[in-house]
Tab-separated table of C-alpha atoms and ligand atoms in Angstrom:
chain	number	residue	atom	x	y	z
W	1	UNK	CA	121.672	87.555	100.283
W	2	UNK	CA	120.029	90.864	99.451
W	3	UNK	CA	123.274	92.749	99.046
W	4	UNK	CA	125.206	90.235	96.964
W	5	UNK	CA	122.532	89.388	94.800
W	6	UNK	CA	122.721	93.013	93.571
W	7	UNK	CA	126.247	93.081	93.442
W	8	UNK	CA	125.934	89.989	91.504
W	9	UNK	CA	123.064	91.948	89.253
W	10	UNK	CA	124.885	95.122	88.915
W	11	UNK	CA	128.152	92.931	88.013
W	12	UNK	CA	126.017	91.569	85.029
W	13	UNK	CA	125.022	94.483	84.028
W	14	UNK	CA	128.213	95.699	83.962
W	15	UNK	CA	129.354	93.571	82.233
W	16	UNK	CA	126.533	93.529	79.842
W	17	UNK	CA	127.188	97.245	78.931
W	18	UNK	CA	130.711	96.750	78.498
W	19	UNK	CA	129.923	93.961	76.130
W	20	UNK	CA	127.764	96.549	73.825
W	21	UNK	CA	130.202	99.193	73.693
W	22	UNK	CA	130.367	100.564	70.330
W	23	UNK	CA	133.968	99.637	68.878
W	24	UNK	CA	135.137	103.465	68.822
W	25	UNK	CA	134.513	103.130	72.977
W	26	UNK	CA	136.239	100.138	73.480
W	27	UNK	CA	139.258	100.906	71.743
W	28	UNK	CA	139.733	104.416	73.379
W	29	UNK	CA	139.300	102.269	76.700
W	30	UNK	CA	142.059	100.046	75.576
W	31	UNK	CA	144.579	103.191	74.825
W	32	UNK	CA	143.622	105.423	77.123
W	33	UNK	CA	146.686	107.329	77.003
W	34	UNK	CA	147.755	107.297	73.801
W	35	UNK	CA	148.888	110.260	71.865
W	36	UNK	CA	147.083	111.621	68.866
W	37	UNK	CA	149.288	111.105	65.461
W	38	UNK	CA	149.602	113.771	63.274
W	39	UNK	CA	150.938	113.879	59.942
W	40	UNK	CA	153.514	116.239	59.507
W	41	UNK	CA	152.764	117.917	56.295
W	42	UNK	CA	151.059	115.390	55.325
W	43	UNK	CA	152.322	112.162	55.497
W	44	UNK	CA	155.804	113.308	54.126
W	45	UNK	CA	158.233	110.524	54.583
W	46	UNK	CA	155.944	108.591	51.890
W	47	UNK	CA	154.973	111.733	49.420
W	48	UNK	CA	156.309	114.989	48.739
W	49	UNK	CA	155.039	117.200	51.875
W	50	UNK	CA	152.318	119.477	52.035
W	51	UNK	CA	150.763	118.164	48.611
W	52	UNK	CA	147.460	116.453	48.191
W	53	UNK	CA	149.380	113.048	47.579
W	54	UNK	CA	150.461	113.507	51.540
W	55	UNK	CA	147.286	114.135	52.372
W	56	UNK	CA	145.850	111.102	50.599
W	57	UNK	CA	149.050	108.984	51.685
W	58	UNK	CA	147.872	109.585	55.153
W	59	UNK	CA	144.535	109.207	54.272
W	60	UNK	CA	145.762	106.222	53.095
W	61	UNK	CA	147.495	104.682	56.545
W	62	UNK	CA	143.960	105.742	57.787
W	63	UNK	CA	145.640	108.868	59.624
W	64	UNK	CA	142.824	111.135	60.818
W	65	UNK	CA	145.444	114.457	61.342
W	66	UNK	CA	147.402	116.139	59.041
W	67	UNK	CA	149.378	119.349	59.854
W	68	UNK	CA	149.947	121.818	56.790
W	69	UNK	CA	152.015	125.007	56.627
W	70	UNK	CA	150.165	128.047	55.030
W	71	UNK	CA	151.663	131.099	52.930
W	72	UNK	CA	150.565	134.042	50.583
W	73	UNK	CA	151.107	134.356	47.108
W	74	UNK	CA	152.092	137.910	45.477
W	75	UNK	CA	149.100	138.202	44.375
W	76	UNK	CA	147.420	137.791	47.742
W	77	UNK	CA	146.362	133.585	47.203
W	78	UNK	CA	146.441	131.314	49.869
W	79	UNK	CA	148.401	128.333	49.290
W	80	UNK	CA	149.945	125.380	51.319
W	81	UNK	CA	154.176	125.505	51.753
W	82	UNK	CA	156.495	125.274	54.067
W	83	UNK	CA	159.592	127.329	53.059
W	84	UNK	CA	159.625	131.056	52.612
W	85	UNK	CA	161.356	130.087	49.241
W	86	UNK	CA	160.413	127.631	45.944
W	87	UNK	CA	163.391	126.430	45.499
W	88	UNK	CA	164.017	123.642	48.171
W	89	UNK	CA	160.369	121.678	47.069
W	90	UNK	CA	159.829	122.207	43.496
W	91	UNK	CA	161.712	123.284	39.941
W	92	UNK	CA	161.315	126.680	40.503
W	93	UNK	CA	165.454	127.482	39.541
W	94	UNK	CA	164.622	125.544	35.956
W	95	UNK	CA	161.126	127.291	35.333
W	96	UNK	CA	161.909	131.154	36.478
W	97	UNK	CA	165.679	131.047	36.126
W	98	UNK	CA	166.467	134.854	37.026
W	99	UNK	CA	164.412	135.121	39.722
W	100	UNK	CA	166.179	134.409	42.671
W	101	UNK	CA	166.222	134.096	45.627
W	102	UNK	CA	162.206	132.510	44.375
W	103	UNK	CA	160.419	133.902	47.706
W	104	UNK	CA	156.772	132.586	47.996
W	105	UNK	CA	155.784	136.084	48.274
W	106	UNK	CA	157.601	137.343	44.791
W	107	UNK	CA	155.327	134.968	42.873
W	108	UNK	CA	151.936	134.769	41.780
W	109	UNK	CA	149.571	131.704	41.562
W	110	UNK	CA	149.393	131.376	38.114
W	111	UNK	CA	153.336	131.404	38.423
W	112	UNK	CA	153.620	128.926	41.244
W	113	UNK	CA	151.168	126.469	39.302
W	114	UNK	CA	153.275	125.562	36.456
W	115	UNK	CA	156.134	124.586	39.161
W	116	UNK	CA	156.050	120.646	39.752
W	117	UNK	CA	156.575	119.824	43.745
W	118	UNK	CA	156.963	116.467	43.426
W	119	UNK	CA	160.044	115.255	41.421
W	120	UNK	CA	161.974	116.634	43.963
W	121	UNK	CA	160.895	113.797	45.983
W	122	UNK	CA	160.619	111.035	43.787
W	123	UNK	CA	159.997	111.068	39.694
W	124	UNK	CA	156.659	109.169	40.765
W	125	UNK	CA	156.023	112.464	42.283
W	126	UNK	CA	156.142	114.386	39.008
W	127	UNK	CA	153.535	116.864	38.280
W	128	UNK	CA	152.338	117.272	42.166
W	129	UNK	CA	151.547	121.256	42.279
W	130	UNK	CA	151.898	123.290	44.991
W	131	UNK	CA	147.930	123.576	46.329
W	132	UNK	CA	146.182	126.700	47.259
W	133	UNK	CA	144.940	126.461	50.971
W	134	UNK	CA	141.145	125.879	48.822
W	135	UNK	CA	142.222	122.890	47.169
W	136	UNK	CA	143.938	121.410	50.067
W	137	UNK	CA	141.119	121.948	52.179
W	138	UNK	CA	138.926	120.309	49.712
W	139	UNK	CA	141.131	117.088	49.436
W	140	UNK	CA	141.622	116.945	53.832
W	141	UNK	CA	137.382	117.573	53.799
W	142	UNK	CA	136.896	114.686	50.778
W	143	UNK	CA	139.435	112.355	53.107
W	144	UNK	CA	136.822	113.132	56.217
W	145	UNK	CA	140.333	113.790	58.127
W	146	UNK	CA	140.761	116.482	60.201
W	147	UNK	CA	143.491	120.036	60.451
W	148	UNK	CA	146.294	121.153	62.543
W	149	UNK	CA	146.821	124.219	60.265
W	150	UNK	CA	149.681	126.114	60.888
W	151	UNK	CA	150.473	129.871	60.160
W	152	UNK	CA	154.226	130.069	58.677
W	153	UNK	CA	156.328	133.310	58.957
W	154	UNK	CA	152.804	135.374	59.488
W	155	UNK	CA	155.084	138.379	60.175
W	156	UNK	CA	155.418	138.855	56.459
W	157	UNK	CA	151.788	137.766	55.826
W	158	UNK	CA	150.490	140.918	57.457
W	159	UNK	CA	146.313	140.194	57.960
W	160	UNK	CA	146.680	136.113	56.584
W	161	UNK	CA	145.109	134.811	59.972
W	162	UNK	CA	141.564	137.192	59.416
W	163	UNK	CA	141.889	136.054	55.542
W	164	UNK	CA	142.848	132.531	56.325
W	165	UNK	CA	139.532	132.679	58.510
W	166	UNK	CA	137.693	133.816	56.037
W	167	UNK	CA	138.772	131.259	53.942
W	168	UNK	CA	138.290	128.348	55.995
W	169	UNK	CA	134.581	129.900	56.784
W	170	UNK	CA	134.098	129.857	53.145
W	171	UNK	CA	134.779	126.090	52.870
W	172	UNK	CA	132.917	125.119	55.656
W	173	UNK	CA	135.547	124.684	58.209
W	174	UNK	CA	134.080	127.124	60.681
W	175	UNK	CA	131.252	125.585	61.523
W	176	UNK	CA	130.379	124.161	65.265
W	177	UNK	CA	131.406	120.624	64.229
W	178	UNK	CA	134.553	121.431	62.569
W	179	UNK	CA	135.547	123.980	65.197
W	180	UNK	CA	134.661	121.338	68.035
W	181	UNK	CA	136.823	118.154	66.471
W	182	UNK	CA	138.447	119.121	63.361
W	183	UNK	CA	140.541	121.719	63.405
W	184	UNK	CA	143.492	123.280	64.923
W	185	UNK	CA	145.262	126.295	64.131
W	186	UNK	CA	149.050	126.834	65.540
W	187	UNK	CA	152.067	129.095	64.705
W	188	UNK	CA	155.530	129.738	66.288
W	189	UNK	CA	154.542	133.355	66.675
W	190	UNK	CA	152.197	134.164	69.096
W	191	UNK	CA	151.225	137.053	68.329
W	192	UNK	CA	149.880	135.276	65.233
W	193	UNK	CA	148.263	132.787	67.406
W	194	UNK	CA	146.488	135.305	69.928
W	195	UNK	CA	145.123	137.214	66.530
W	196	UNK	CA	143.441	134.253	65.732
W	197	UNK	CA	141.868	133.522	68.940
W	198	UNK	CA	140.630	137.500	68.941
W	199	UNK	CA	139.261	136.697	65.730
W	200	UNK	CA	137.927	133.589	66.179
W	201	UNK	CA	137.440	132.855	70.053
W	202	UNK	CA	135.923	129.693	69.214
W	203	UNK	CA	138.900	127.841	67.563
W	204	UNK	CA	140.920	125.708	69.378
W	205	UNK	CA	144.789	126.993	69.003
W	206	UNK	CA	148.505	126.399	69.699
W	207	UNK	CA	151.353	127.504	70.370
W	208	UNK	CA	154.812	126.172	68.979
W	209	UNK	CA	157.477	126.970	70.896
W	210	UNK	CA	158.835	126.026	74.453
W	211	UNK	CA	157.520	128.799	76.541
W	212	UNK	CA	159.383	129.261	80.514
W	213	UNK	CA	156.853	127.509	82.914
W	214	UNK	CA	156.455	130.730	84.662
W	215	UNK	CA	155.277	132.406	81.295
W	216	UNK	CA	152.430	129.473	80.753
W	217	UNK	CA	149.567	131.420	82.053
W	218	UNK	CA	150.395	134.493	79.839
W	219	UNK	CA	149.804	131.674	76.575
W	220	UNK	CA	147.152	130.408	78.162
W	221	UNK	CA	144.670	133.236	77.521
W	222	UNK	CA	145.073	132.815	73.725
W	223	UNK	CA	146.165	128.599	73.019
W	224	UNK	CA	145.072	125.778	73.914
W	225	UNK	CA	147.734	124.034	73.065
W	226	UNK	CA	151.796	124.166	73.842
W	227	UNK	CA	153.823	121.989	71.576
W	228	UNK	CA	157.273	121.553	72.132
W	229	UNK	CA	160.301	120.473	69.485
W	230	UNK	CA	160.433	116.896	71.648
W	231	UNK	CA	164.024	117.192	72.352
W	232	UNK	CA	162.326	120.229	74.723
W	233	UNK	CA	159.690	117.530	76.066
W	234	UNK	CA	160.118	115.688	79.756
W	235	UNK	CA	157.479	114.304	82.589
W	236	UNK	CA	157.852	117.455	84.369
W	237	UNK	CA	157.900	119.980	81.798
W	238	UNK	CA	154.669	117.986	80.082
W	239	UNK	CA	152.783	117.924	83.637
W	240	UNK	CA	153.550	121.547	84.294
W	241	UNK	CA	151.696	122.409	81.046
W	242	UNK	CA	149.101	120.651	81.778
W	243	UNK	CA	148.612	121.946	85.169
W	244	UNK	CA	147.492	125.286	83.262
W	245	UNK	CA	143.775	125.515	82.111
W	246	UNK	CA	143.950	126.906	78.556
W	247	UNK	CA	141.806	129.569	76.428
W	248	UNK	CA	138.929	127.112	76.731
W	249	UNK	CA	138.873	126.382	80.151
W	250	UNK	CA	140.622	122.693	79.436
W	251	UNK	CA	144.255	121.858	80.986
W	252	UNK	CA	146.717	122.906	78.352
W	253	UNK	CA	147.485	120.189	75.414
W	254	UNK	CA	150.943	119.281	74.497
W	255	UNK	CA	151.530	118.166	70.826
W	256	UNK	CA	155.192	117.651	69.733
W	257	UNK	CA	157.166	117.831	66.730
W	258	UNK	CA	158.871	116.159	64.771
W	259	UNK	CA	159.246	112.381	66.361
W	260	UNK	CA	160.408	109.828	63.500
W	261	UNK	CA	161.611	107.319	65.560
W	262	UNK	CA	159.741	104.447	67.560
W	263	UNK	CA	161.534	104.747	70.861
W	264	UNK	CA	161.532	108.441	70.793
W	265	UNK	CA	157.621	108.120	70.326
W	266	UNK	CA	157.447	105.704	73.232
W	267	UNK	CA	159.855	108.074	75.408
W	268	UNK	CA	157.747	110.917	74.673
W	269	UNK	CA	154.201	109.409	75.200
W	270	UNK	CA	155.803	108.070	78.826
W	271	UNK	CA	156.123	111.850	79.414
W	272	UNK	CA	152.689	112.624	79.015
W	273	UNK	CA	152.147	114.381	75.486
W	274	UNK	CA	148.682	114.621	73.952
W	275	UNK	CA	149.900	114.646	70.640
W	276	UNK	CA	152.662	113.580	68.291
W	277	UNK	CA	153.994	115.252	65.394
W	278	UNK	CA	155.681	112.942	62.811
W	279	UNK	CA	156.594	112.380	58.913
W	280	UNK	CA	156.286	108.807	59.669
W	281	UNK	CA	152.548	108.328	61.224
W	282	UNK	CA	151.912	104.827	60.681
W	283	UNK	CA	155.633	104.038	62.535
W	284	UNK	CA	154.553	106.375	65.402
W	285	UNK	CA	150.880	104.842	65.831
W	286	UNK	CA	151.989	102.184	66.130
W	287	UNK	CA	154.781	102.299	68.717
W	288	UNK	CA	152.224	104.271	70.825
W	289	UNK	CA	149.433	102.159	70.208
W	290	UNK	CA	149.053	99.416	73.009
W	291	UNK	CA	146.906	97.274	75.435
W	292	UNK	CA	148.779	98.107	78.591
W	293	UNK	CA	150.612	100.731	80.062
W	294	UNK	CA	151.211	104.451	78.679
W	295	UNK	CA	154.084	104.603	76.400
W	296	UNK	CA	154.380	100.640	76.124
W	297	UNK	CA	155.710	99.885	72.598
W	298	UNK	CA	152.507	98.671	70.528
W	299	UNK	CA	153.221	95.490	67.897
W	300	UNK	CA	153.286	96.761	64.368
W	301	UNK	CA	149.598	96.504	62.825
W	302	UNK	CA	148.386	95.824	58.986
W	303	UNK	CA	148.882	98.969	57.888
W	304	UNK	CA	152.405	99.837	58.914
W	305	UNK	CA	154.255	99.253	55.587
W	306	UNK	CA	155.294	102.342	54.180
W	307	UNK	CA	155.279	100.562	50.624
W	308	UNK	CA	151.409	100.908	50.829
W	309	UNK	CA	151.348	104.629	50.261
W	310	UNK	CA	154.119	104.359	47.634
W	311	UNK	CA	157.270	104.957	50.100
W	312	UNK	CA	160.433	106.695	47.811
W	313	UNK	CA	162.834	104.790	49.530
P	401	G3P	O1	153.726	121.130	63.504
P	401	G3P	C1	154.990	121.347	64.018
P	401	G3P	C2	156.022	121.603	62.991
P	401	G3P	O2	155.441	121.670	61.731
P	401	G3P	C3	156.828	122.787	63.224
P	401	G3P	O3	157.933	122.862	62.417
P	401	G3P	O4	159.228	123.748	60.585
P	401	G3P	O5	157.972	121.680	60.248
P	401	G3P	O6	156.769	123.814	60.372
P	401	G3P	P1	157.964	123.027	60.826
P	402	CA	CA1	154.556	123.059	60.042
């Protein structure tokens, strides 16, 4: 009859469009829920982190996210690091022997060029420099991947979020596109993070940190994100974040840091996380990659072997 025959029609149809979806659709229908994979500084189980070889490894393991760390130079340069110090990620003590205790902020560019930051890690490594926030942008733009910048220690910085800006306008990186899907701008001090938001309404932000739930709404008119240390992260914690509509109007985002481990991946993504943090991206896509349930551990795909981005181990 009349009715089935268009319940018949509309189930070909249906089926029809379903059939055309372009791949990118029909894989986000098949993982739903899964988390977004970041690579923390880079990809840095595989290359030394926050260098442009951890930005191609996880270029290379087809990672769209990489998180970076960004400091000032004495000489007011923006460049990519995570310590407050030289001396943990390159051969600072050997090159500038009597200058101790090598603080990012004691040296200038031209000085922190002719360090190498990546024997440290692995002799393969030798000769990796230290970028400036330019030439890392540059490499993460060439790669077509996309930003979760971070602001480190801004309280001795004073002014590197409106510079920063500046910077990433410069290169590009403010425009509607980028702002809209590619970039991300967090810090564990908020007052960092709500400068940025003043400055720049229209970039999406986080903050890093485990804020009270009752203190959510107060973070809420500056980020757009909360992310958590993961040993911080459960179901209820997750959903209560989420329950709070962020700077852009969007329930809050949880990304958390720093999962290395399958199950923990799983255990988090069960909980409800948007995001996950890792030095090990290609483990942690694929344990939260899947065709079923949230959180069900994925099988391992082709490009899960760490030897393919030249592992140190
Ligand atoms: O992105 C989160 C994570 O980077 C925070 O910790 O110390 O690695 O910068 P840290
Ligand atoms: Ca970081």
């Amino acid at each position: 009859m009349r009715i089935r025959s268009i319940a018949a029609a509309s189930g070909l149809l249906l089926g029809a469009s379903a059939f055309i979806l372009p791949a990118a659709s029909a894989q986000a229908a098949d993982h739903p829920h899964s988390p977004v994979t970041v690579a923390h500084r880079g990809a840095s189980a595989y290359a030394p982190e926050n260098t442009l070889a951890a930005v191609d490894a996880a270029a290379k393991l087809k990672i769209d996210w990489v998180e970076n760390d960004v400091q000032r130079t004495k000489d007011g340069k923006l460049i990519v690091i995570h310590d407050t110090t030289l001396n943990r990620t390159t051969n600072v003590e050997e090159v500038f022997p009597g200058r101790a205790p090598w603080k990012v902020s004691d040296f200038t560019l031209k000085e922190i060029q002719r360090l190498d930051a990546g024997s440290w890690f692995n002799p393969k490594f030798t000769g990796e420099r230290v970028p400036t926030l330019k030439q890392y942008m540059d490499r993460v733009s060439r790669n077509h991947q996309k930003l979760l910048l971070e602001f480190k220690a801004p309280e001795l910085y004073p002014n590197i979020e409106r510079e920063t800006l500046n910077e990433l306008r410069h290169q590009g990186w403010l425009n509607r596109q980028h702002v809209k899907h590619r970039l991300i701008i967090q810090s564990f001090n908020a007052d960092s993070v709500k400068t940025t938001h003043e400055l720049r309404p229209d970039v999406k932000t986080g903050f890093l940190g485990t804020p009270a739930v009752a203190d959510l709404p107060k973070f809420a008119k500056f980020a757009d994100q909360i992310n958590p240390h993961f040993g911080s992260v459960d179901p209820e914690y997750v959903a209560a974040v989420k329950a709070v509509r962020g700077a852009h109007g969007k329930p809050l985002e949880v990304y958390t840091w720093t999962v290395d481990d399958a199950a923990v991946a799983v255990k988090v993504a069960k909980a409800g996380v948007t995001g996950i943090i890792t030095n090990k991206p290609d483990v942690i896509r694929d344990a939260v990659s899947h065709k079923g349930k949230p959180g069900k551990p994925g099988k391992p795909g082709k490009n899960t072997s760490a030897q393919q981005v030249g592992a140190a181990a």
